[in-house]
Amino acid sequence: MAKNISQKRKRRKLNRINKMELPPGTLLYFGEKEKSVDIDVISYGDSFFHSEKVNSVKEALRLISAENRTWININGLNNIEEIKQVGEFTKLHNLLLEDILDTEHLPKSEVLENNLLIIIKMIYFGKQEQFISEHLALILGRNYVISFQEAEGEDVFEPLRRRLSMNINNIHKKGIDYLLFGLLDAVIDNYFVILDKIGGKIEDIEDEIINNPDEGMIMEIQNLKKSAIFLQKSIVPVREITSKLEKVNHFLITNDTKHYFRDLHDHIIQIVETLGTYRDILWGLTDTYMGAMSNKMNNIMRLLTLISTIFIPLTFIVGVYGMNFDFMPELQYKWAYPIVWGIMILISILMVLYFKRKKWL
């Protein structure tokens, strides 16, 4: 997870350097995914559903009609000409198209005369449980939603596609603004999955710190901190987006759908608060880890000290009888050797019992 974030940080720095010499509104894709553009179109009405793949944006735009609702999903942002055609159709300014192509752009929303533009981060776990953050842009227009993903592959919209294909809960009879809600809801619901995963890792690390702290845990804590910072930058701005959608007065958003956006706003507030709690816990875990390691070291030093203390009188006895004097009465006694051993063993046992009574062992 942290490795993925580190790679994104390096790429972000390089992207910003490359863009410094370009004039505002220059359409240039700086992302790392260079697959060919793939376009899916879903059209549906009260008793109608059709899904197909098309070869170009021009062909997809022709499928938009006043009778049905249309969802055009564009996978891949590296074909600038195709993006320009979307801009001409929706009459979006080049500065907004530039934001769509900027895969490092923070989440935002723009309320326009005939459209709504939303940029958000789609965050999920891949098939190999790797942490994936994907740039997602949504354009809401009359009877259509156009979504832009970085590349074809995994996303979080499959349950929504099934609901559309099966007309679950009479979704076909709802307006196009409800489709926008469905897309955002799928993205935000997956934030809960991400947080649950991070929460589980935090609990595991807490248990390990208490039971058996080791030096490798500090790296795990630091990686989780980086992930939490990244998630905060990606998720916290979404709170403003949902708040604006809940309150906006626009002909594309009906009063009925505003209730759904209000619920979405409540969800994102819960997510942001949970994320803030996890950040506080992670910052406290460093102190807990240092305390646990210090306590572990103290226990080791205490044990070594007790062992040394036990051997002090034994060393004294051995030292006395190791002196090279001719006249030492005990040396001539037949049972002197086993008696000395017995005395040393008895001293050791008595000291161990004393330490246990004092609860030092």
PDB file of N, CA and C in Angstrom, residues 109 235-245 265 268:
ATOM      1  N   SER A 109     -15.947  19.670  -7.404  1.00  0.00           N
ATOM      2  CA  SER A 109     -17.210  19.683  -8.147  1.00  0.00           C
ATOM      3  C   SER A 109     -17.393  21.059  -8.763  1.00  0.00           C
ATOM      4  N   ILE A 235     -10.269  11.740   0.432  1.00  0.00           N
ATOM      5  CA  ILE A 235     -11.651  11.538   0.868  1.00  0.00           C
ATOM      6  C   ILE A 235     -12.265  12.791   1.473  1.00  0.00           C
ATOM      7  N   VAL A 236     -11.498  13.540   2.268  1.00  0.00           N
ATOM      8  CA  VAL A 236     -12.066  14.706   2.957  1.00  0.00           C
ATOM      9  C   VAL A 236     -12.719  15.705   1.992  1.00  0.00           C
ATOM     10  N   PRO A 237     -12.114  16.020   0.818  1.00  0.00           N
ATOM     11  CA  PRO A 237     -12.789  16.948  -0.110  1.00  0.00           C
ATOM     12  C   PRO A 237     -14.133  16.450  -0.625  1.00  0.00           C
ATOM     13  N   VAL A 238     -14.370  15.140  -0.572  1.00  0.00           N
ATOM     14  CA  VAL A 238     -15.641  14.596  -1.052  1.00  0.00           C
ATOM     15  C   VAL A 238     -16.792  15.088  -0.171  1.00  0.00           C
ATOM     16  N   ARG A 239     -16.496  15.427   1.067  1.00  0.00           N
ATOM     17  CA  ARG A 239     -17.527  15.955   1.961  1.00  0.00           C
ATOM     18  C   ARG A 239     -18.127  17.237   1.397  1.00  0.00           C
ATOM     19  N   GLU A 240     -17.299  18.095   0.816  1.00  0.00           N
ATOM     20  CA  GLU A 240     -17.794  19.333   0.207  1.00  0.00           C
ATOM     21  C   GLU A 240     -18.603  19.038  -1.052  1.00  0.00           C
ATOM     22  N   ILE A 241     -18.194  18.015  -1.794  1.00  0.00           N
ATOM     23  CA  ILE A 241     -18.915  17.647  -3.018  1.00  0.00           C
ATOM     24  C   ILE A 241     -20.332  17.208  -2.691  1.00  0.00           C
ATOM     25  N   THR A 242     -20.470  16.298  -1.728  1.00  0.00           N
ATOM     26  CA  THR A 242     -21.810  15.801  -1.377  1.00  0.00           C
ATOM     27  C   THR A 242     -22.660  16.903  -0.744  1.00  0.00           C
ATOM     28  N   SER A 243     -22.016  17.788   0.010  1.00  0.00           N
ATOM     29  CA  SER A 243     -22.763  18.899   0.607  1.00  0.00           C
ATOM     30  C   SER A 243     -23.318  19.821  -0.478  1.00  0.00           C
ATOM     31  N   LYS A 244     -22.510  20.066  -1.505  1.00  0.00           N
ATOM     32  CA  LYS A 244     -22.954  20.930  -2.592  1.00  0.00           C
ATOM     33  C   LYS A 244     -24.088  20.279  -3.384  1.00  0.00           C
ATOM     34  N   LEU A 245     -23.980  18.979  -3.635  1.00  0.00           N
ATOM     35  CA  LEU A 245     -25.032  18.278  -4.375  1.00  0.00           C
ATOM     36  C   LEU A 245     -26.338  18.244  -3.583  1.00  0.00           C
ATOM     37  N   HIS A 265     -24.099  12.307   1.975  1.00  0.00           N
ATOM     38  CA  HIS A 265     -23.322  13.261   2.776  1.00  0.00           C
ATOM     39  C   HIS A 265     -23.125  12.741   4.197  1.00  0.00           C
ATOM     40  N   ILE A 268     -20.342  10.107   4.116  1.00  0.00           N
ATOM     41  CA  ILE A 268     -18.979  10.620   3.978  1.00  0.00           C
ATOM     42  C   ILE A 268     -18.522  11.307   5.261  1.00  0.00           C
TER      43      ILE A 268
END
